[in-house]
Tab-separated table of C-alpha atoms and ligand atoms in Angstrom:
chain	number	residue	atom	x	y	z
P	1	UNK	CA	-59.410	-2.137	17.415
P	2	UNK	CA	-58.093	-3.517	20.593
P	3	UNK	CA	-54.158	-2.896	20.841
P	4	UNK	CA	-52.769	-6.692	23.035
P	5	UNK	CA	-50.568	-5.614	25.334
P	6	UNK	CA	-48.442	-8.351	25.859
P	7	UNK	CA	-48.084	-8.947	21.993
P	8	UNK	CA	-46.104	-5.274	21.562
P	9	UNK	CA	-44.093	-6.344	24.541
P	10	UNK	CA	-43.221	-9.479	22.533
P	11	UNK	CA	-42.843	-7.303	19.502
P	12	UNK	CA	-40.124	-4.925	21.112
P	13	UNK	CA	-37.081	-7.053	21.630
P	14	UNK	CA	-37.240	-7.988	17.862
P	15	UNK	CA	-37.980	-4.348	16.721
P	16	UNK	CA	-35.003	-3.403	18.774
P	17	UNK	CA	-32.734	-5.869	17.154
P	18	UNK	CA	-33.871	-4.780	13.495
P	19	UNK	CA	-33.022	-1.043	14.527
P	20	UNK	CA	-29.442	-2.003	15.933
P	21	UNK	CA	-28.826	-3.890	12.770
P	22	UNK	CA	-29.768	-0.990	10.407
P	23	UNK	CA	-27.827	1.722	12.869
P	24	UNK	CA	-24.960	-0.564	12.726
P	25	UNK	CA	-23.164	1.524	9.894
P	26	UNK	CA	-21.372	-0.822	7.403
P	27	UNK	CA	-17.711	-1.421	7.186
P	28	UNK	CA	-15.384	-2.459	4.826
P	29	UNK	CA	-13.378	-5.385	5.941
P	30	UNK	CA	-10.285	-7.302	4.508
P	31	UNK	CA	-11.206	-10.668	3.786
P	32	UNK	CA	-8.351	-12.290	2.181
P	33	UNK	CA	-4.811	-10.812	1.312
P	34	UNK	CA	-2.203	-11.963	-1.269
P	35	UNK	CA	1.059	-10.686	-2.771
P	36	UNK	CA	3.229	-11.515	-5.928
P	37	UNK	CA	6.848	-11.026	-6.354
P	38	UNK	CA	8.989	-12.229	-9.010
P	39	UNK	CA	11.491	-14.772	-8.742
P	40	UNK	CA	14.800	-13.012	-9.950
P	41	UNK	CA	16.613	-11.708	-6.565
P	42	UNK	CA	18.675	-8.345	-7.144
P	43	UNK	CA	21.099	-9.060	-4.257
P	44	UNK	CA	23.436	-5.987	-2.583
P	45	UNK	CA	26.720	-8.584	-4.163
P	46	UNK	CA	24.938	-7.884	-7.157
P	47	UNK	CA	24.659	-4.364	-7.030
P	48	UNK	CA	28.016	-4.319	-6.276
P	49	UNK	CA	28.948	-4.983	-9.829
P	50	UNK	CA	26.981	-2.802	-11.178
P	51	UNK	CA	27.692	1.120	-9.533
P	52	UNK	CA	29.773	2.017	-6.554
P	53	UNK	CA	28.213	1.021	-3.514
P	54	UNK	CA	28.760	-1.828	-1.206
P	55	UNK	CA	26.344	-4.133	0.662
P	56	UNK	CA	27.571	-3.113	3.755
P	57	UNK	CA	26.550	0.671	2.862
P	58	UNK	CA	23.254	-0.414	1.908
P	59	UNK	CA	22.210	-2.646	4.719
P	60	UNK	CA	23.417	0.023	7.190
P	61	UNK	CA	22.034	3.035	5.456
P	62	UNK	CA	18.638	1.574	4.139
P	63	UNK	CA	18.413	-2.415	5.967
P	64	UNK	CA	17.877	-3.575	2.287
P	65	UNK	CA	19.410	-6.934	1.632
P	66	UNK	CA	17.401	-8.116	-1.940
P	67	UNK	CA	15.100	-6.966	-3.970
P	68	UNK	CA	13.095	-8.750	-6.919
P	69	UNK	CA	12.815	-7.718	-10.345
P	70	UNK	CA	10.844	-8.576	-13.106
P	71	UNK	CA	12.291	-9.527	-15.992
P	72	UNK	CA	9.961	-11.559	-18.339
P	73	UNK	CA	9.985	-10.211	-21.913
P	74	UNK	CA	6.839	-8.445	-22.419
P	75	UNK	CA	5.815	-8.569	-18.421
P	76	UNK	CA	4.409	-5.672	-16.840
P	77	UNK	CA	2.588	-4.057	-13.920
P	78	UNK	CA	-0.655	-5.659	-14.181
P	79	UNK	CA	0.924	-8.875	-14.461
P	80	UNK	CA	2.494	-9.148	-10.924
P	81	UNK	CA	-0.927	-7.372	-10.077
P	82	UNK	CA	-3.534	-9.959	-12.017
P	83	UNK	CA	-1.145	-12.906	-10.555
P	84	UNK	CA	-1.423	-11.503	-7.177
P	85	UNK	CA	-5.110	-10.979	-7.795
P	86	UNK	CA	-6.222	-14.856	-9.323
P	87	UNK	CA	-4.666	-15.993	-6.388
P	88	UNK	CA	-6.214	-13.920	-4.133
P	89	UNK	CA	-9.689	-14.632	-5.596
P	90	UNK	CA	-8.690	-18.332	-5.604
P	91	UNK	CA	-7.547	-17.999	-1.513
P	92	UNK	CA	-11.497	-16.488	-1.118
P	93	UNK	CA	-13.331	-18.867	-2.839
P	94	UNK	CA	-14.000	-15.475	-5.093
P	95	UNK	CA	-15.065	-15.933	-8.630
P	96	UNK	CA	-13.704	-13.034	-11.045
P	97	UNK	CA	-16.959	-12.496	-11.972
P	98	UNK	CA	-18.110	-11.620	-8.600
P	99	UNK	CA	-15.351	-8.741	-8.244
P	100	UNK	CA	-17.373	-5.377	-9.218
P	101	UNK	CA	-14.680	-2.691	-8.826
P	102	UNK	CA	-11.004	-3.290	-9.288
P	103	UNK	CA	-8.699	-0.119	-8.325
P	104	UNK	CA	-5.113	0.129	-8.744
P	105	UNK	CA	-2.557	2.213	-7.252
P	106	UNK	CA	0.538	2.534	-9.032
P	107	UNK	CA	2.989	4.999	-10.546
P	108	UNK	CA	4.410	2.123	-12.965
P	109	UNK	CA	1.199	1.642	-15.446
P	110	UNK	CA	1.244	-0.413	-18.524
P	111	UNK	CA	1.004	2.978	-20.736
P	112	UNK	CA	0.221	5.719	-19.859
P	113	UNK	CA	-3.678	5.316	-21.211
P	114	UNK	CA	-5.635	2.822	-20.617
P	115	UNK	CA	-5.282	2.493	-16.941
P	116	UNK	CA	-3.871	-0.333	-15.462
P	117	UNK	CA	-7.156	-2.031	-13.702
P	118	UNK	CA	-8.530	-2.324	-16.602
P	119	UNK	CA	-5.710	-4.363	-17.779
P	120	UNK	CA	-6.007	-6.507	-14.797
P	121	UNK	CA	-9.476	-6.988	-15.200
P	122	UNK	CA	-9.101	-8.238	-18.557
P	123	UNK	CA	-6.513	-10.542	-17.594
P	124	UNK	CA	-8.258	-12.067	-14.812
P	125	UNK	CA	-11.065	-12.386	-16.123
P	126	UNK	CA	-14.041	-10.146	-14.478
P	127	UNK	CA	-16.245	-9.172	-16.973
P	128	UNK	CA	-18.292	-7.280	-14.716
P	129	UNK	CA	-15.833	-5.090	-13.031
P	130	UNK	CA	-15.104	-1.341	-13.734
P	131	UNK	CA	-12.080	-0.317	-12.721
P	132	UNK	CA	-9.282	2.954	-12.163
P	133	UNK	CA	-5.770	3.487	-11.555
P	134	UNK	CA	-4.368	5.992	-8.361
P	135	UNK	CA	-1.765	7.413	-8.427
P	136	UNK	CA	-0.215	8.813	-5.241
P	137	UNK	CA	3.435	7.321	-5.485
P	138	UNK	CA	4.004	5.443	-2.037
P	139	UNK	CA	0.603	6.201	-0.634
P	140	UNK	CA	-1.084	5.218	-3.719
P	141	UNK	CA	-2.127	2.041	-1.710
P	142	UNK	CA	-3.264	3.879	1.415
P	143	UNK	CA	-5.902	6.225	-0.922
P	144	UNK	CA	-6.628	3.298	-2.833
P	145	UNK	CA	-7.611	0.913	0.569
P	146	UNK	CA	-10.000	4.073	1.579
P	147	UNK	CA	-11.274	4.742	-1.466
P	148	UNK	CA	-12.379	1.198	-2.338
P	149	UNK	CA	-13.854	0.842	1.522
P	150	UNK	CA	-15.810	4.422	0.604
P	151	UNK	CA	-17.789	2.248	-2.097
P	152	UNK	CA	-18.412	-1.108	0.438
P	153	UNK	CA	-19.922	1.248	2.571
P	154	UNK	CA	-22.014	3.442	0.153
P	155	UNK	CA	-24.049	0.079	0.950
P	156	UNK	CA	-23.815	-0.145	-3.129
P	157	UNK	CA	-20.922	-2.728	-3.725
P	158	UNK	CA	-20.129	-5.829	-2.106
P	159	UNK	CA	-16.808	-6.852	-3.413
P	160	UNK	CA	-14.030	-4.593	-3.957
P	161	UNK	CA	-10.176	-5.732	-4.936
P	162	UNK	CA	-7.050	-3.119	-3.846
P	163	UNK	CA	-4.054	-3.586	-5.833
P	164	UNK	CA	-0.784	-1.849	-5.315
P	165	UNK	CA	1.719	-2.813	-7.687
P	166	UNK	CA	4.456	-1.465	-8.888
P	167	UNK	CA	7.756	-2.281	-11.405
P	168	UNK	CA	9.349	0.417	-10.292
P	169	UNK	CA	12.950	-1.498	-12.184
P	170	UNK	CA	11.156	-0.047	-15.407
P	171	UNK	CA	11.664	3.751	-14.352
P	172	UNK	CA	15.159	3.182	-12.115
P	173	UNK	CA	18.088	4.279	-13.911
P	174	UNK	CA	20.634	1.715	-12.629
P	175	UNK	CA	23.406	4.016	-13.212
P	176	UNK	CA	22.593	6.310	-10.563
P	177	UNK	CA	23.669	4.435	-7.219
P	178	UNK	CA	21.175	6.699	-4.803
P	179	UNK	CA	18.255	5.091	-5.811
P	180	UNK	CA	18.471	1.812	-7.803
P	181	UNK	CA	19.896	0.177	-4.732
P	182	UNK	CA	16.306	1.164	-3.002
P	183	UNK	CA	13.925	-0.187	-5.043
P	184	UNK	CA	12.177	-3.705	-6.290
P	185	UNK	CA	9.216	-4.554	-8.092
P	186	UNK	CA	6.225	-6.084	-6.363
P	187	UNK	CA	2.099	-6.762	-6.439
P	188	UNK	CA	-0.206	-7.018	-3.090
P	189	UNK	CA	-3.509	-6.995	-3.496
P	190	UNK	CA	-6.826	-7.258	-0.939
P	191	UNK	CA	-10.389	-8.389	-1.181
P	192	UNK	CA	-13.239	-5.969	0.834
P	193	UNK	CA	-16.585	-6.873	1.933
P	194	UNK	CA	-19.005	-5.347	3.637
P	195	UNK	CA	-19.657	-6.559	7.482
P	196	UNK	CA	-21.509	-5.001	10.176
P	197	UNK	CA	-19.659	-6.660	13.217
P	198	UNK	CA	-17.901	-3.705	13.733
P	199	UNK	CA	-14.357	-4.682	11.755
P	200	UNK	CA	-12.688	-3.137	9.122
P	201	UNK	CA	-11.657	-0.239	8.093
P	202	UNK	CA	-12.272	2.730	10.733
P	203	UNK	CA	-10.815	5.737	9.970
P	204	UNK	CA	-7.974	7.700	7.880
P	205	UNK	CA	-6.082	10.753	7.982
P	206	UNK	CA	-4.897	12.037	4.824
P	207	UNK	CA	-2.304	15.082	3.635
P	208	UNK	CA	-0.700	16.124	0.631
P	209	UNK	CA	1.868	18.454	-0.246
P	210	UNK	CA	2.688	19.283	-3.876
P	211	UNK	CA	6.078	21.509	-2.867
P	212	UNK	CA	7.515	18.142	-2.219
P	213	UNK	CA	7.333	17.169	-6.147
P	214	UNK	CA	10.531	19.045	-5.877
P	215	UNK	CA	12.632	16.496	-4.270
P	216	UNK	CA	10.973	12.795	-5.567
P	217	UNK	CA	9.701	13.113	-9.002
P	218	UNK	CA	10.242	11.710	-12.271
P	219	UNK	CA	10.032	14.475	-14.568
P	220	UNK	CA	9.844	13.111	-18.448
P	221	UNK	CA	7.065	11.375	-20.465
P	222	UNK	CA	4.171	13.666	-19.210
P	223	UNK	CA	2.515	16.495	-20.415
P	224	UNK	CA	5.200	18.586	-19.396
P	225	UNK	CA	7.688	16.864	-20.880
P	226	UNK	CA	6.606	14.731	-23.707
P	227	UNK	CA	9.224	11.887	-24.582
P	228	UNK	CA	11.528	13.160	-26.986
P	229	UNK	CA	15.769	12.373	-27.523
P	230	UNK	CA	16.639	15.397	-25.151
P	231	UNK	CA	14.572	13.353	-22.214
P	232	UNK	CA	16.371	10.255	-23.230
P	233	UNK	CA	19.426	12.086	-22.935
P	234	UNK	CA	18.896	14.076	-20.056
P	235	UNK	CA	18.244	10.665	-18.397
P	236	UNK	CA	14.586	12.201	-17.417
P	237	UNK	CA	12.536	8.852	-17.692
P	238	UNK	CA	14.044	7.862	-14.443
P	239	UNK	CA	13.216	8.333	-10.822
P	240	UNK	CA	15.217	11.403	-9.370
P	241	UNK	CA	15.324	11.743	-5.011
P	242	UNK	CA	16.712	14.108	-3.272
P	243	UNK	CA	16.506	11.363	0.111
P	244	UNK	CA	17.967	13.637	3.179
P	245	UNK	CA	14.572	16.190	2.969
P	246	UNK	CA	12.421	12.962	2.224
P	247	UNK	CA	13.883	11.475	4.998
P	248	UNK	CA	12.870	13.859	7.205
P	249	UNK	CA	9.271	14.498	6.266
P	250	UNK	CA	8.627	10.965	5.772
P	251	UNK	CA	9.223	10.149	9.876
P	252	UNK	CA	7.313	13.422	10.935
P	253	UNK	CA	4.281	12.925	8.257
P	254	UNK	CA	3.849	8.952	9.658
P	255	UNK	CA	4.304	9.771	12.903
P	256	UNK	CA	1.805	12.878	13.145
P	257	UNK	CA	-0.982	11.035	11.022
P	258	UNK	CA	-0.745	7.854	13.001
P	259	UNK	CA	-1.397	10.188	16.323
P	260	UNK	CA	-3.877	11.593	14.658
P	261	UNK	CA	-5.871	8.665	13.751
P	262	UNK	CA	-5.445	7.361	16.893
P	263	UNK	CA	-6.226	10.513	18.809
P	264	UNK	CA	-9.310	10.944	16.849
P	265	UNK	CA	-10.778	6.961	17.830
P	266	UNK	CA	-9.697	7.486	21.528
P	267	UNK	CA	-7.166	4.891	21.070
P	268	UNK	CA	-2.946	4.958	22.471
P	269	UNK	CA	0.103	3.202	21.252
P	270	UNK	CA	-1.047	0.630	23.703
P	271	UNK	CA	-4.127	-0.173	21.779
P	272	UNK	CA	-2.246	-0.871	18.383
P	273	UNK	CA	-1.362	-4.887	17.698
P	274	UNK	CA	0.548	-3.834	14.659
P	275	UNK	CA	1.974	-0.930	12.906
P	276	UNK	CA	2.562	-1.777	9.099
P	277	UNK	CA	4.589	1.606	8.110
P	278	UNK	CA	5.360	1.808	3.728
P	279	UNK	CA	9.168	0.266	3.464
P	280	UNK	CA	11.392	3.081	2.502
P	281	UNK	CA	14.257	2.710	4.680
P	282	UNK	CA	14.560	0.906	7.737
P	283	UNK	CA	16.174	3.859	9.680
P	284	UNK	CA	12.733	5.582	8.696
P	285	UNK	CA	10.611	2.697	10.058
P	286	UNK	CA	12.782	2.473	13.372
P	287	UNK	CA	12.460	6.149	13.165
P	288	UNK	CA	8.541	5.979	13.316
P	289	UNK	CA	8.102	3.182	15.717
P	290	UNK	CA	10.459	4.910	18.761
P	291	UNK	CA	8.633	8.421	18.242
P	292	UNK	CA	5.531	6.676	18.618
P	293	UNK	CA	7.042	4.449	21.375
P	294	UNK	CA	5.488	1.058	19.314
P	295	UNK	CA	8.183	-1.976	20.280
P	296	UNK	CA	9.771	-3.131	17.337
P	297	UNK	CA	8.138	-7.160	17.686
P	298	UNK	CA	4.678	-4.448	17.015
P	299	UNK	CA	6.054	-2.752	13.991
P	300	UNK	CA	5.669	-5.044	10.565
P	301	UNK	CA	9.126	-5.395	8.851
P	302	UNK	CA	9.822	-6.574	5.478
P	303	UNK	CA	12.259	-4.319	3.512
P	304	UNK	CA	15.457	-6.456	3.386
P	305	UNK	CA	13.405	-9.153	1.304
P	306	UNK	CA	11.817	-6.494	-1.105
P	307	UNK	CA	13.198	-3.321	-0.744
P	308	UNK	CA	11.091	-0.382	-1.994
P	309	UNK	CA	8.430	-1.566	-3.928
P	310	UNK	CA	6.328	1.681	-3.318
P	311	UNK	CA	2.048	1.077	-3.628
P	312	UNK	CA	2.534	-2.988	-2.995
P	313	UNK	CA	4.625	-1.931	0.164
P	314	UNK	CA	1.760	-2.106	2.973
P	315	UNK	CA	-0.492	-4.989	0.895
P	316	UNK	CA	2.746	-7.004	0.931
P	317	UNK	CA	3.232	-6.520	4.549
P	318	UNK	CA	-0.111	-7.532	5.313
P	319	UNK	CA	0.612	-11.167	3.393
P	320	UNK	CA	4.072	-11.849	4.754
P	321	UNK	CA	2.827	-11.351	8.511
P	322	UNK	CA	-1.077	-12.667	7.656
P	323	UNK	CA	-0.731	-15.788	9.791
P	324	UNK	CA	-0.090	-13.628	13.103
P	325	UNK	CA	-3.063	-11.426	12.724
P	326	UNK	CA	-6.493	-11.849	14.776
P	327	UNK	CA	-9.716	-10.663	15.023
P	328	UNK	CA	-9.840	-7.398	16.500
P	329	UNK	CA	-6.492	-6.571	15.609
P	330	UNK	CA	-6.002	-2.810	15.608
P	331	UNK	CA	-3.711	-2.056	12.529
P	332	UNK	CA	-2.228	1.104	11.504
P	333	UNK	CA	-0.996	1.559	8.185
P	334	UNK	CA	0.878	4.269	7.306
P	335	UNK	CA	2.626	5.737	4.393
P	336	UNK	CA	4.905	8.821	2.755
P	337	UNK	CA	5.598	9.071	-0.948
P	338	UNK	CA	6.332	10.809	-3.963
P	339	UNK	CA	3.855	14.086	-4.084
P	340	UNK	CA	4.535	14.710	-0.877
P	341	UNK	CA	1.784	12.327	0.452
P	342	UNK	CA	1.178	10.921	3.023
P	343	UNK	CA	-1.482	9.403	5.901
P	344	UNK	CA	-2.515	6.740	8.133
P	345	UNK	CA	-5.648	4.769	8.359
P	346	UNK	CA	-6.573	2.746	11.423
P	347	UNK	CA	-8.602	-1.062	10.849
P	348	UNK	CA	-9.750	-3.540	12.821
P	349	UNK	CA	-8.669	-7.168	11.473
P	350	UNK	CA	-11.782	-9.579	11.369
P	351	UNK	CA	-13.773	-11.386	8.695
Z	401	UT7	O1	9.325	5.769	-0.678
Z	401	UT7	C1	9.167	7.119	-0.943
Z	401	UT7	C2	9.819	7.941	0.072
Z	401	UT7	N1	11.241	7.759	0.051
Z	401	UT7	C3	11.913	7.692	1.171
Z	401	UT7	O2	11.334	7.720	2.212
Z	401	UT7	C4	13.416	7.660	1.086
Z	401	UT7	C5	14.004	8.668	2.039
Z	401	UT7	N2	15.462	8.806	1.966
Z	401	UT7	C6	16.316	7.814	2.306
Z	401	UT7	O3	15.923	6.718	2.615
Z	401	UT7	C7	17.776	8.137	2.366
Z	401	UT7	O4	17.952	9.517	2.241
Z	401	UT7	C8	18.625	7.414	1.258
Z	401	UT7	C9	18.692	5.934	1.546
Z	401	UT7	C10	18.010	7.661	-0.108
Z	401	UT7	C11	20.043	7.947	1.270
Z	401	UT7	O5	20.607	7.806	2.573
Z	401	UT7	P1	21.360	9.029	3.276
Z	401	UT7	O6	21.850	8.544	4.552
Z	401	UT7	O7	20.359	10.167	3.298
Z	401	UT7	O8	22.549	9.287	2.301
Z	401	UT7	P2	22.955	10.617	1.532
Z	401	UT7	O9	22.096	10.780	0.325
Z	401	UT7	O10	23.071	11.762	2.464
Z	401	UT7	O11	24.409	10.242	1.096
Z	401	UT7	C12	25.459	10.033	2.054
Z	401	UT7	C13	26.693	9.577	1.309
Z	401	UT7	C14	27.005	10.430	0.081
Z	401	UT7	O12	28.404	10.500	-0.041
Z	401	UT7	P3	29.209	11.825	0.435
Z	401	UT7	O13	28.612	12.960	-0.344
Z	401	UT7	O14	28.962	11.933	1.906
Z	401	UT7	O15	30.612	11.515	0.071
Z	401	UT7	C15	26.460	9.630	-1.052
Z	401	UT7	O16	27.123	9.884	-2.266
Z	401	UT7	O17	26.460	8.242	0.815
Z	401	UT7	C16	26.729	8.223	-0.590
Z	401	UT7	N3	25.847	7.255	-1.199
Z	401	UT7	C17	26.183	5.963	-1.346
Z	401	UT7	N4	27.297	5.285	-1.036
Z	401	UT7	C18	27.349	3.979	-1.329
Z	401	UT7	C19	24.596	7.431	-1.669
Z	401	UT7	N5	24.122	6.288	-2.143
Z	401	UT7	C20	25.085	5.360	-1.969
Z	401	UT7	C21	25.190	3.996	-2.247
Z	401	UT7	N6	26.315	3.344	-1.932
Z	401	UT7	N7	24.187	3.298	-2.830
């Protein structure tokens, strides 16, 4: 057989190409973002009438000015999720049926069996989808975001929806003034595909700390304390913080994970476009940004519309300040919750 010389010289450039292209490992990128909040506004005049606090102690203590709360008979979780999900899917040109794994974070689920994505699933429609709740309180959407990418780039899925939602007014006992002035109910939710252009999601640090259960819990309607009257009475069905040691671990645990994640990708302070920390308290997000020496017009900023709305924090973000994003963006996200958890994942913005 005689071997053509110039044909294999032909041949090369194209062989090369096909190797890049397989070498090129897939990533999971965000391809359309949308949130849901209700439409009743729980103002700080409001919350005025109801315990002993004043908007004056809430703005300067917390920067929270509103919050939204859901209060349509019968509404739930998974319907601020499925409504931030249809239009999502609608935004994308994205028909439910398309959508092959749904995952929810949340620590507000319909019941506490069957999981929420399911529910969602059902309600919008996508027959073909399997689906699971996380829970990891205020991180809940940070796992969930690297989870879902995890299946894009198994190679084995192709469309993947992240939903953090939560209604946190149904576990808030507005009695207690230390925490129903901090949080609101909310639904973000994003689309991933896989692309090989090098965008999307890069890399995440992760850490958990189960001591902290100690300070941010909610204690009743578990295993370990089945609902009974003495939880009802004891008032255990409702969030309990302990906020100055939360406080605390919340600015170290962002800051040290968003170092990391940046020290681990070569990449400074310099390099990030935007820094989307979870909403918790605006002294806490100020907090992060000047340890990390981010400007403030970098750091995304959207608590005194929504307050604490704990896994639709960093989705919600994402939708308010979607317009000003570009390809190539380097985004950090980067959460502390309930647990203690906490991380930070890194992305490039890009379609
Ligand atoms: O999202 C999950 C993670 N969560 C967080 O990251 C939240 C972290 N913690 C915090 O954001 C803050 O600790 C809070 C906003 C929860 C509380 O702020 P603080 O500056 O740590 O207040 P504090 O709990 O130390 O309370 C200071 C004072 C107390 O009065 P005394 O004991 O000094 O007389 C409180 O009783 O402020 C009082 N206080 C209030 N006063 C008016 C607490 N809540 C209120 C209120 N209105 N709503």
């Amino acid at each position: 057989m005689r071997i053509d010389i110039g044909s294999i010289g032909e041949l090369l450039p194209l062989t090369l190409v096909i190797a890049v292209t397989y070498m090129t490992p897939i990533k999971a990128v965000i391809t359309g973002v949308q949130g849901y909040v209700p439409d009743f506004v729980l103002s700080n005049a409001l919350l005025e009438t109801m315990v002993d606090t004043s908007d004056e102690w809430i703005k300067s203590r917390t920067g929270i000015e509103e919050r939204r709360i859901l209060k349509e008979p019968g509404k739930a979780t998974s319907d601020m999720a499925s409504r931030a999900v249809l239009k999502l899917l609608e935004k994308t040109g994205t028909n439910a049926d398309e959508v092959e794994l749904l995952i929810c974070a949340t620590v507000t689920a319909d019941m506490v069996f069957p999981d929420t994505a399911n529910t969602i699933c059902d309600k919008i429609g996508a027959k073909k989808a399997w689906g699971f709740d996380l829970n990891a309180a205020c991180s809940g959407f940070l796992f969930a975001l690297s989870t879902g990418a995890s299946f894009i780039e198994s190679g084995r899925y192709r469309k993947v929806v992240v939903v953090g939602a939560d209604m946190m007014s149904s576990i808030i006992d507005y009695t207690d003034r230390t925490t129903c002035v901090i949080f609101g109910d909310g639904a973000g939710a994003v689309l991933l595909e896989p692309s090989t252009s090098g965008f999307g999601v890069i890399d995440s640090v992760f850490h958990g700390d189960g001591s902290g259960r100690e300070y941010l819990h909610m204690e009743a309607g578990g295993s370990l304390h089945p609902a009974s009257h003495e939880t009802v009475d004891q008032r255990m069905h409702y969030v309990f913080q302990d906020g100055k040691p939360v406080f605390k671990a919340a600015i170290k645990g962002m800051t040290e994970t968003v170092q990391e994640v940046l020290r681990r990708n070569n990449l400074t302070t310099e390099d990030v476009t935007w820094l989307v920390p979870h909403q918790a308290n605006k002294r806490i997000i100020d907090g992060v940004g000047n340890m990390l020496g981010i400007p403030a017009e970098r750091v995304m900023v959207n608590i005194q519309k929504y307050g604490n709305t704990t896994a639709a924090t960093l989705p919600l973000c994402l939708w308010d300040y979607e317009s000003r994003l570009n390809p190539g963006d380097h985004i950090i996200l980067t959460a502390f919750g309930g647990g203690f958890t906490w991380g930070a994942t890194l992305l490039r913005w890009g379609k």
